[in-house]
PDB file of C-alpha atoms and ligand atoms in Angstrom:
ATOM      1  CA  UNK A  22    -116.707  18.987-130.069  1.00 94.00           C
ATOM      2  CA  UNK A  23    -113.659  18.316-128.309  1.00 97.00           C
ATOM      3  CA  UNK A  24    -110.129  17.958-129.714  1.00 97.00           C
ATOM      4  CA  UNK A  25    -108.240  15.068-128.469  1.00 98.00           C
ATOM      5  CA  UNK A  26    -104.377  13.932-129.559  1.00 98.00           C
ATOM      6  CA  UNK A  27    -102.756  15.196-132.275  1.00 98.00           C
ATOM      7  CA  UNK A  28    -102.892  12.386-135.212  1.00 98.00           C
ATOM      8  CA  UNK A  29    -100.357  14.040-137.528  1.00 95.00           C
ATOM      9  CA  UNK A  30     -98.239  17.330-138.108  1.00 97.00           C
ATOM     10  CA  UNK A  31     -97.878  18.309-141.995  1.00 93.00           C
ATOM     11  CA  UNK A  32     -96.055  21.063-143.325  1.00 93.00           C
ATOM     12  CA  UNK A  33     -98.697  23.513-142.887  1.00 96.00           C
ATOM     13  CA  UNK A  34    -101.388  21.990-141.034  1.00 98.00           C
ATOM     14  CA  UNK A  35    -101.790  19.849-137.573  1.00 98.00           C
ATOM     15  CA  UNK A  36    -104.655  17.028-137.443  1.00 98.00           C
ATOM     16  CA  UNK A  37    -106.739  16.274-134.321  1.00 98.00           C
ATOM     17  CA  UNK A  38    -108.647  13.214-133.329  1.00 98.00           C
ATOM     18  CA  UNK A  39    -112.224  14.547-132.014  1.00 98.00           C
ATOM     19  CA  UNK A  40    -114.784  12.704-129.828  1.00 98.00           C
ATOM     20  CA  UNK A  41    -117.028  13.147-132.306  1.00 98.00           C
ATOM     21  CA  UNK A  42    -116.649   9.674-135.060  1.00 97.00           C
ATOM     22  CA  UNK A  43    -115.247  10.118-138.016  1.00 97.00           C
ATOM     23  CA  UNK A  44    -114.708  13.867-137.401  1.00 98.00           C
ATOM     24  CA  UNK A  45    -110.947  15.129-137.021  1.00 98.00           C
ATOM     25  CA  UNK A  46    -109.817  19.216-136.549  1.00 98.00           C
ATOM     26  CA  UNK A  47    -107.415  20.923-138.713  1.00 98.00           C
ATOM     27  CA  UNK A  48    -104.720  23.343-137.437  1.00 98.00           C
ATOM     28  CA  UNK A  49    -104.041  25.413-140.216  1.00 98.00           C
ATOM     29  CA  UNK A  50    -100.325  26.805-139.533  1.00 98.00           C
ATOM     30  CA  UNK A  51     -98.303  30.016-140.825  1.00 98.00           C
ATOM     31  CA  UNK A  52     -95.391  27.779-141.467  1.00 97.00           C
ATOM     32  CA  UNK A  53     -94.075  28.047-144.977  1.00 97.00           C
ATOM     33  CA  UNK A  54     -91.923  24.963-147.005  1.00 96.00           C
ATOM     34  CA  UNK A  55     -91.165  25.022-150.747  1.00 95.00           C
ATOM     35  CA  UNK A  56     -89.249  22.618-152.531  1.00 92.00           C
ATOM     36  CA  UNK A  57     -90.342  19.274-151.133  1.00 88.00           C
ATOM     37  CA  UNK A  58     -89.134  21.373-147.428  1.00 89.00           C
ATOM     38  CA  UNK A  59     -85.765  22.020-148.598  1.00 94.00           C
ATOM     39  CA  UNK A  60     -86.677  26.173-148.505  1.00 97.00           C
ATOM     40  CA  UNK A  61     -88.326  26.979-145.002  1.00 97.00           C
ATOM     41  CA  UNK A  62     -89.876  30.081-143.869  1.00 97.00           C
ATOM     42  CA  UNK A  63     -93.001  32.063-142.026  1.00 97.00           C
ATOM     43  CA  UNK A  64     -96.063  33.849-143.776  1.00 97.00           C
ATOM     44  CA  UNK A  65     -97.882  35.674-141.024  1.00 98.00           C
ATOM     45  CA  UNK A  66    -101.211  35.010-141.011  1.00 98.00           C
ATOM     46  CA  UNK A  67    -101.580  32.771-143.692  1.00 98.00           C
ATOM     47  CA  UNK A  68    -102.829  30.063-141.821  1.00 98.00           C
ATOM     48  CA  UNK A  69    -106.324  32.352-140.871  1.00 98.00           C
ATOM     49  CA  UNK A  70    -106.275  33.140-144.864  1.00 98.00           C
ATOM     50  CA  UNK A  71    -106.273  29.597-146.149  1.00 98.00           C
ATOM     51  CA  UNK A  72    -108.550  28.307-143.835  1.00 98.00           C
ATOM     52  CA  UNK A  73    -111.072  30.529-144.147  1.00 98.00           C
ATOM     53  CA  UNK A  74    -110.620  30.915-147.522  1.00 98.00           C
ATOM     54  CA  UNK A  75    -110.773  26.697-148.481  1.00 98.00           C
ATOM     55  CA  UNK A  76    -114.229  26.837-146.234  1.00 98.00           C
ATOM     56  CA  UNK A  77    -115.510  29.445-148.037  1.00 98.00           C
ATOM     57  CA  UNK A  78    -114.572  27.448-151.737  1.00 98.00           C
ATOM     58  CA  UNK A  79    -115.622  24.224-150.414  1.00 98.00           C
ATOM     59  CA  UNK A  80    -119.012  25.550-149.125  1.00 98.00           C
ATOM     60  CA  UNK A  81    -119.416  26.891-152.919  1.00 98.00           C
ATOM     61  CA  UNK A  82    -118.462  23.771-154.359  1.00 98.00           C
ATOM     62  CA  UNK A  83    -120.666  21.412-152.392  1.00 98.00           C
ATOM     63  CA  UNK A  84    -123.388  23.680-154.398  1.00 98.00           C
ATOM     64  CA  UNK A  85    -122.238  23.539-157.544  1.00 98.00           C
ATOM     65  CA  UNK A  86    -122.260  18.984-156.296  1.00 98.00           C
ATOM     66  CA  UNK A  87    -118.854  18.778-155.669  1.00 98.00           C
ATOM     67  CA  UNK A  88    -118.784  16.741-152.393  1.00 98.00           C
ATOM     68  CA  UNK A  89    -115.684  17.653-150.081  1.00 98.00           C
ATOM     69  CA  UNK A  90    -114.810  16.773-146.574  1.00 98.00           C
ATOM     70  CA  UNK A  91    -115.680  20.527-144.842  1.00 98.00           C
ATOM     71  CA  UNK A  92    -117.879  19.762-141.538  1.00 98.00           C
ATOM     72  CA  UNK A  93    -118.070  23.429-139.788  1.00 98.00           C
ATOM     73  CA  UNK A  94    -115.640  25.791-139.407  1.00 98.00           C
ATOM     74  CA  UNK A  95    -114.637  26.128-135.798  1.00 98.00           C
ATOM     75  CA  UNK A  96    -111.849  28.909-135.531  1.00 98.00           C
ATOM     76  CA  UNK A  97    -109.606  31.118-137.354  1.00 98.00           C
ATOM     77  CA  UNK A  98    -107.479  28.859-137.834  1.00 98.00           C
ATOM     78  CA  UNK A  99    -109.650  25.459-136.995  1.00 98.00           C
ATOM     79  CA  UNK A 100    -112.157  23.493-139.340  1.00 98.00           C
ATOM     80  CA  UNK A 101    -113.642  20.147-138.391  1.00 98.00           C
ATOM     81  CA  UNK A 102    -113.394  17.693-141.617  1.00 98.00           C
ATOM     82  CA  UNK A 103    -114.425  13.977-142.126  1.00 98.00           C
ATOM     83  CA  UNK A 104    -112.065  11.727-141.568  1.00 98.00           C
ATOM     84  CA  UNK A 105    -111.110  10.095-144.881  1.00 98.00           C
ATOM     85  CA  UNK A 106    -108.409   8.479-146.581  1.00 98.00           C
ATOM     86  CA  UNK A 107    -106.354  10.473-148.169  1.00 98.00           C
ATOM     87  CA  UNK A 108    -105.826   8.969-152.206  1.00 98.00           C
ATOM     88  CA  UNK A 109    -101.984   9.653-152.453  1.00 98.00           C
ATOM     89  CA  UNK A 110    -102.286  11.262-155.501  1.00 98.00           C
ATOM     90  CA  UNK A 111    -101.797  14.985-155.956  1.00 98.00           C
ATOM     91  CA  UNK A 112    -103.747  16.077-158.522  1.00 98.00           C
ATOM     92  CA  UNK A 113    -102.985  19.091-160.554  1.00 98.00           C
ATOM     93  CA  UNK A 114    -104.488  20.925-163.140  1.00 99.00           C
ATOM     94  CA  UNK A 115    -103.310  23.506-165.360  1.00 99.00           C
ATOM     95  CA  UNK A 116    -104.965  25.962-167.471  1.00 99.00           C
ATOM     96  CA  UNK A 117    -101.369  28.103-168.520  1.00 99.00           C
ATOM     97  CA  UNK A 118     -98.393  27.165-168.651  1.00 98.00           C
ATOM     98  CA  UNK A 119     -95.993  27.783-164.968  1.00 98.00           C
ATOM     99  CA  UNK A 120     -93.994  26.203-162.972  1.00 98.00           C
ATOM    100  CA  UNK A 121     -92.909  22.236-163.549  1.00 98.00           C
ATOM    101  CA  UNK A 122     -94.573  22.554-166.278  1.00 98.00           C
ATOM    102  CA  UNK A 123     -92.931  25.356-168.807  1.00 98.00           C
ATOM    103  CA  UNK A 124     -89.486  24.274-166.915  1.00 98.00           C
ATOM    104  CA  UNK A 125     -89.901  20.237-168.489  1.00 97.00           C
ATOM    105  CA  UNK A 126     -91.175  21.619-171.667  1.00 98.00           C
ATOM    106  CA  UNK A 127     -89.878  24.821-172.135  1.00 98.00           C
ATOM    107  CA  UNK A 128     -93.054  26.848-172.821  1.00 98.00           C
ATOM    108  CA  UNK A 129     -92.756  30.504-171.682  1.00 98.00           C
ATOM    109  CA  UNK A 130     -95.205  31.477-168.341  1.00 98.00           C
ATOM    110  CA  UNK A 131     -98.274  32.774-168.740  1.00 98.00           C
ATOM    111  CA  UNK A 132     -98.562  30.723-172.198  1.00 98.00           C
ATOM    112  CA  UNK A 133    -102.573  30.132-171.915  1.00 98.00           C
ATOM    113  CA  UNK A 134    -102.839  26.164-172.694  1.00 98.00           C
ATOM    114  CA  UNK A 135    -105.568  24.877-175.464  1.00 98.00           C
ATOM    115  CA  UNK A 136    -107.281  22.796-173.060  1.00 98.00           C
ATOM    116  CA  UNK A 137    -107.126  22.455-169.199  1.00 98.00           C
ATOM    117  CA  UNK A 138    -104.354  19.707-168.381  1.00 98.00           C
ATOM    118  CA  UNK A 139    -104.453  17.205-165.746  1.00 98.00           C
ATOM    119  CA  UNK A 140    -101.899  15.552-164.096  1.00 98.00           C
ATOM    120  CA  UNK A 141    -100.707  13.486-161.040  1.00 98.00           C
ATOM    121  CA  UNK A 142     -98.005  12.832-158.881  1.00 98.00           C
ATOM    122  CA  UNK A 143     -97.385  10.092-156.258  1.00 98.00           C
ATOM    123  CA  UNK A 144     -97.961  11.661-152.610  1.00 97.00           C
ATOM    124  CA  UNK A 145     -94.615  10.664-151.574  1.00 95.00           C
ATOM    125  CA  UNK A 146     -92.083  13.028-150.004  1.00 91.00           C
ATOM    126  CA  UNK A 147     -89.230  10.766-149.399  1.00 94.00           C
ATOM    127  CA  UNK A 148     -89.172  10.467-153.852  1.00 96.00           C
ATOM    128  CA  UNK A 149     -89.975  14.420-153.793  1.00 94.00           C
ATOM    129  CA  UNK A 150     -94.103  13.914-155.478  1.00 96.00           C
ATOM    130  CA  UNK A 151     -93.096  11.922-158.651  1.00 97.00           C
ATOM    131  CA  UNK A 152     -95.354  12.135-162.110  1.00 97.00           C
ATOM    132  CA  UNK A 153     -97.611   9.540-162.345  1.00 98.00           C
ATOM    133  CA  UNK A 154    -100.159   9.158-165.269  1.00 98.00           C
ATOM    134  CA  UNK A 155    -103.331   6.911-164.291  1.00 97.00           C
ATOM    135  CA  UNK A 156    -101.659   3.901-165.657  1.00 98.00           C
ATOM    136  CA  UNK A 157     -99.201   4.339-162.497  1.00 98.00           C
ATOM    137  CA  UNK A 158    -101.814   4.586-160.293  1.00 98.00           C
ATOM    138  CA  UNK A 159    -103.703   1.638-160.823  1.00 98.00           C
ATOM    139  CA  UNK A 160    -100.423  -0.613-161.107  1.00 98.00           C
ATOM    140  CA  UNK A 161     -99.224   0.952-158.061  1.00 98.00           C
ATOM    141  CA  UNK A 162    -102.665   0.237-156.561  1.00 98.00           C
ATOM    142  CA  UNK A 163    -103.269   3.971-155.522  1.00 98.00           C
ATOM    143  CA  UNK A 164    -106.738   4.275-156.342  1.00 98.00           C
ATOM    144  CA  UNK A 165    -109.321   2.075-158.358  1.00 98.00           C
ATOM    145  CA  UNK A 166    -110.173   2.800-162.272  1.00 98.00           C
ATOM    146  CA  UNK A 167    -113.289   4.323-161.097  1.00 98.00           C
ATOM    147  CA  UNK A 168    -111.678   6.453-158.235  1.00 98.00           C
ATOM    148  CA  UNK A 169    -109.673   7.587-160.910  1.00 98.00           C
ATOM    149  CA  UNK A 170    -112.893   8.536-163.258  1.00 98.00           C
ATOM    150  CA  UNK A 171    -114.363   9.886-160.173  1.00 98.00           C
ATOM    151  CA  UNK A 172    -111.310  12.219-159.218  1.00 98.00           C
ATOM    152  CA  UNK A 173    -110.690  13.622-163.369  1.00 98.00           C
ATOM    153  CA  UNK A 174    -114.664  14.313-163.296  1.00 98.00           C
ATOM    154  CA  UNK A 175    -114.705  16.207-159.871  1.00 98.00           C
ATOM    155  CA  UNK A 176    -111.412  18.066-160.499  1.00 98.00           C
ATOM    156  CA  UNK A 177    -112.610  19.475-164.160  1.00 98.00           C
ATOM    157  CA  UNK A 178    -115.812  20.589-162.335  1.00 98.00           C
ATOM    158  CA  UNK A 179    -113.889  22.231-159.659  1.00 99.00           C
ATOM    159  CA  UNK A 180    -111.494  24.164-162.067  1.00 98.00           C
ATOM    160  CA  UNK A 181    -114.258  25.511-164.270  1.00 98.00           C
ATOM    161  CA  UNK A 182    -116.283  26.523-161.128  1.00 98.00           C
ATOM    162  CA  UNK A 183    -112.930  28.106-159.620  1.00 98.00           C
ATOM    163  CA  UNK A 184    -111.881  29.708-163.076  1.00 98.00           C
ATOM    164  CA  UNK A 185    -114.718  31.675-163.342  1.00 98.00           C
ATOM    165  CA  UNK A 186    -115.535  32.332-159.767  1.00 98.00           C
ATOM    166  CA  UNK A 187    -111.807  33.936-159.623  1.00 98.00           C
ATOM    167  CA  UNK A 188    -112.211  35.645-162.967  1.00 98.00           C
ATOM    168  CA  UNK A 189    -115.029  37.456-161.269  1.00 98.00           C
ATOM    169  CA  UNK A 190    -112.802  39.069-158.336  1.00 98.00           C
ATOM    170  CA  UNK A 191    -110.121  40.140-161.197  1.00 98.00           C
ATOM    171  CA  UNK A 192    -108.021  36.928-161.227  1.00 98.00           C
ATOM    172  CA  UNK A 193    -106.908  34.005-163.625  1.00 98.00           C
ATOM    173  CA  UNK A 194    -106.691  30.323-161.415  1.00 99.00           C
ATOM    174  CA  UNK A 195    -103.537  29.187-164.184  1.00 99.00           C
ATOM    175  CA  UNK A 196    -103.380  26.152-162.018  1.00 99.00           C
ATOM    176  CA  UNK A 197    -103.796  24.185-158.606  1.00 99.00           C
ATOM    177  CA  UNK A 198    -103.293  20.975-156.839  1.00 98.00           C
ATOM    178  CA  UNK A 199    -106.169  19.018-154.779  1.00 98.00           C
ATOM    179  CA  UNK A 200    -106.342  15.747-153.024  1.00 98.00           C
ATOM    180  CA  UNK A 201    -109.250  13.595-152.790  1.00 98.00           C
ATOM    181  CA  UNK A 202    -110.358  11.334-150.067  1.00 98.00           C
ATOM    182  CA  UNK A 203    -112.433   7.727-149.954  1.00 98.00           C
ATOM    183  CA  UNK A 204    -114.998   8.543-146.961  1.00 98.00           C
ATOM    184  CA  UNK A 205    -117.932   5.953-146.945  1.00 97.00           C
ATOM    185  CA  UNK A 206    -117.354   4.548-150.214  1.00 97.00           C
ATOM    186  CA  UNK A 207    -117.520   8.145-151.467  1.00 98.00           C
ATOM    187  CA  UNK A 208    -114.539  10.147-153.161  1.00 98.00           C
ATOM    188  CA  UNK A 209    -114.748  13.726-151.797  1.00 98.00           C
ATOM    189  CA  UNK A 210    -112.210  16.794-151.997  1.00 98.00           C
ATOM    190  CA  UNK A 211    -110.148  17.407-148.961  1.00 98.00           C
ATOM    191  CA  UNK A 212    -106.956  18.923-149.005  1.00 96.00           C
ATOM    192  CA  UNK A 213    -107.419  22.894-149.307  1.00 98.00           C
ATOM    193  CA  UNK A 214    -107.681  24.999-152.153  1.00 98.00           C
ATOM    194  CA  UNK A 215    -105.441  28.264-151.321  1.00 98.00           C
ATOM    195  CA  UNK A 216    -102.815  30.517-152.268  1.00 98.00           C
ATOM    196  CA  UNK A 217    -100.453  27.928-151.187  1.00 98.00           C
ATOM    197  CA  UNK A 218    -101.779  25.365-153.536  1.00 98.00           C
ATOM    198  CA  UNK A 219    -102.994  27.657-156.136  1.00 98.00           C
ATOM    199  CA  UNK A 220    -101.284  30.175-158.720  1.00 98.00           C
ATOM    200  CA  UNK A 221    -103.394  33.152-159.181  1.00 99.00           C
ATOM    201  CA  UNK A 222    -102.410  36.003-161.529  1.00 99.00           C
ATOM    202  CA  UNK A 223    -104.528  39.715-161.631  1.00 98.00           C
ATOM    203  CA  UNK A 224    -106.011  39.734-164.313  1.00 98.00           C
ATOM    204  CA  UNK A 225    -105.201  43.264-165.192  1.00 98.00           C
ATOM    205  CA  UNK A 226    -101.029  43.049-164.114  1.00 98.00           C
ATOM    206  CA  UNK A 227    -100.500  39.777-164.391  1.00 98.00           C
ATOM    207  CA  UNK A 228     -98.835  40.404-160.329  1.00 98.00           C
ATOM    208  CA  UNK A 229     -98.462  36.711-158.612  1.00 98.00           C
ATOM    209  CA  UNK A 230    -100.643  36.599-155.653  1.00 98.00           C
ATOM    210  CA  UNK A 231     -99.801  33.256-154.601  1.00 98.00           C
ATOM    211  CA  UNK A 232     -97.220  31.240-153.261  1.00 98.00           C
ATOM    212  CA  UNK A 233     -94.679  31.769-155.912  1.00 98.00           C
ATOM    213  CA  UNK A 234     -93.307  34.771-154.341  1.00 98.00           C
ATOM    214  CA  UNK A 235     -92.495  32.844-151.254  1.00 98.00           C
ATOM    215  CA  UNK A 236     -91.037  30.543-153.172  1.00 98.00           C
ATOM    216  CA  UNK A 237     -89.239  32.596-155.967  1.00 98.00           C
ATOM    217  CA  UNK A 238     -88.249  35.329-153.116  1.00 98.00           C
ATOM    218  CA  UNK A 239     -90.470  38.500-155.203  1.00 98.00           C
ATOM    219  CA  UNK A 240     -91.455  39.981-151.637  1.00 97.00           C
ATOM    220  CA  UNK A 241     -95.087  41.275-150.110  1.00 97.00           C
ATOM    221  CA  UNK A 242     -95.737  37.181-150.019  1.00 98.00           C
ATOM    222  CA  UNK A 243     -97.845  38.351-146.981  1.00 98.00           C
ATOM    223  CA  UNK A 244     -99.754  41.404-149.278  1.00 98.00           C
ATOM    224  CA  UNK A 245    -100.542  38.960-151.972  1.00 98.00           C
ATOM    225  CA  UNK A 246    -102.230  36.401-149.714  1.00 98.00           C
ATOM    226  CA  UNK A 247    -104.088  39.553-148.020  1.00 98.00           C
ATOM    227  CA  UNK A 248    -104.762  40.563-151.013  1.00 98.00           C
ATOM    228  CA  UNK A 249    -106.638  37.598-152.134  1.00 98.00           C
ATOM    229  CA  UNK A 250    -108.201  37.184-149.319  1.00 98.00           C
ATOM    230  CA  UNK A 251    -109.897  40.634-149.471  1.00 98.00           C
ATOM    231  CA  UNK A 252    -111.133  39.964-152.882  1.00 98.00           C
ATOM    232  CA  UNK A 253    -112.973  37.228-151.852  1.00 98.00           C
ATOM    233  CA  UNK A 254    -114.634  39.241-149.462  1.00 96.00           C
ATOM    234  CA  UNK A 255    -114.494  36.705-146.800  1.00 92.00           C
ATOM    235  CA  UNK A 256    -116.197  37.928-143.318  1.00 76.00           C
TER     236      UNK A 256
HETATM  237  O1  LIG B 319     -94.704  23.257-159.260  1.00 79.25           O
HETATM  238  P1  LIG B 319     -95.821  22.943-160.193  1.00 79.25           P
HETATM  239  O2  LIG B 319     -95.858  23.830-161.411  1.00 79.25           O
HETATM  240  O3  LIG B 319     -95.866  21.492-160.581  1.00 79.25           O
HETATM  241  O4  LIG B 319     -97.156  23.232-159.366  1.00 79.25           O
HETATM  242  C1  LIG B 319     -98.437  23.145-159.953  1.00 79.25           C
HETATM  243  C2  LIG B 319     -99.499  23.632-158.957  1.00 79.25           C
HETATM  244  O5  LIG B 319     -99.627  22.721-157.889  1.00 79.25           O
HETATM  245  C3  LIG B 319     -99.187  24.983-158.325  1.00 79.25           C
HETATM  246  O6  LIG B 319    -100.392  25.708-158.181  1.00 79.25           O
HETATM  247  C4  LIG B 319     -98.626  24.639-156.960  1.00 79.25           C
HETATM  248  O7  LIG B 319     -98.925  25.634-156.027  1.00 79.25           O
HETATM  249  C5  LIG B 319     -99.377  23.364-156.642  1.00 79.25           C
HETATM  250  N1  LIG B 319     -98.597  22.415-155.827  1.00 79.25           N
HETATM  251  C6  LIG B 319     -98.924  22.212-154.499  1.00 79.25           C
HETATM  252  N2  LIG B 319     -98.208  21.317-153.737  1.00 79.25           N
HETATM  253  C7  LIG B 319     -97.207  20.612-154.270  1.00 79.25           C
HETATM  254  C8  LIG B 319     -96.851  20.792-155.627  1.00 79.25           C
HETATM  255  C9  LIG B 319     -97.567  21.705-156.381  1.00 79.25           C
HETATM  256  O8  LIG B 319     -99.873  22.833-153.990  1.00 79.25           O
HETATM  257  N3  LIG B 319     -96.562  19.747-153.511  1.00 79.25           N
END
């Protein structure tokens, strides 16, 4: 597979058009933003972790019938996905309280929630991610009632497979964001699933080992995403 021009350059990734159709490459980069890019910064070698690590979750999760957009991964740093389009919803779910969500309602971290929360916000940077509910998103025309069915059923599956998978290697998934794509009338995950996109606590400490201590400033941001990555034992 050749890569051609670059399509796009995120925050922390760089898309390729391939000559293969309907196939692009993702760069996965060490570059670091927080706060809809208002903080800036560098974690060495992430960009190896999280790619790696997303194949190795996907790969899982298209067992367990979760369909997702990996096609083979071609580097360190370099996956080839299937081109979809991207819903512009971020979708979030929660299983303690952190973040956005104790700041709006003032619930303490590490508060464990009765039942796994869902929410969305509109994929927009230049109105820094607003919440949406699903009401929103079909009068915005986002995504279809039954993209919307489609995306809550997948992301519940992927949260209990993820909560208990992590649980096994001594850590508690309190919550993550995903993005879905439309690829051939299908919706499939894309995005990444990472410790820039996830929080994940030890189970034992409690010790962030995610991208909280990038963006709170708590230090060894490089350790915990090592750390991580060893647990997962990830050849
Ligand atoms: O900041 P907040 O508490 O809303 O974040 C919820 C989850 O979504 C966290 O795991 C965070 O890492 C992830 N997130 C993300 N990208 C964003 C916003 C949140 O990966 N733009």
């Amino acid at each position: 597979m050749k890569k051609l021009e670059m399509l796009y350059e995120g925050k922390a990734k760089k898309v390729y058009s391939t000559d293969v159709e309907d196939v692009l490459i993702v760069d996965y980069k060490d570059d670091a933003t927080a706060f809809n890019g208002l903080k800036k910064g560098t974690i060495v070698g992430k960009g190896v972790i999280n790619n790696k690590m997303t194949n190795h979750l996907f790969a899982l999760l298209e067992k367990e019938g979760v369909p997702t957009h990996l096609v083979k991964e071609l580097s360190d740093r370099e996956t080839a996905v299937k081109k979809v389009e991207i819903v512009p919803l971020e979708v979030i779910v929660r299983n303690v309280a952190a973040g956005s969500f104790s700041k709006k309602l003032g619930i303490e971290e590490g508060t464990k929630l009765f039942s796994p929360t869902l929410e969305f916000s509109y994929k927009n940077d230049e109105l820094g991610d607003p919440f949406i509910n699903d009401y929103y998103a079909l009068a915005l025309g986002l995504a279809t009632k039954d993209e919307i069915d489609k995306i809550t059923e997948l992301v519940f599956k992927v949260n209990s497979f993820l909560c208990k998978y992590f649980e096994k290697l001594g850590m508690k998934l309190i919550d993550f964001k995903v993005e879905f794509g439309r690829y051939k009338g299908q919706i499939i995950l894309a995005d990444e699933i990472s410790p820039d996109t996830c929080r994940l606590w030890d189970l034992e400490t409690n010790e962030k080992l995610d991208k909280d201590r990038f963006r709170r400033d708590l230090g060894n941001v490089e350790d915990a995403y090592k750390e991580v990555f060893a647990r997962l034992g990830i050849k």
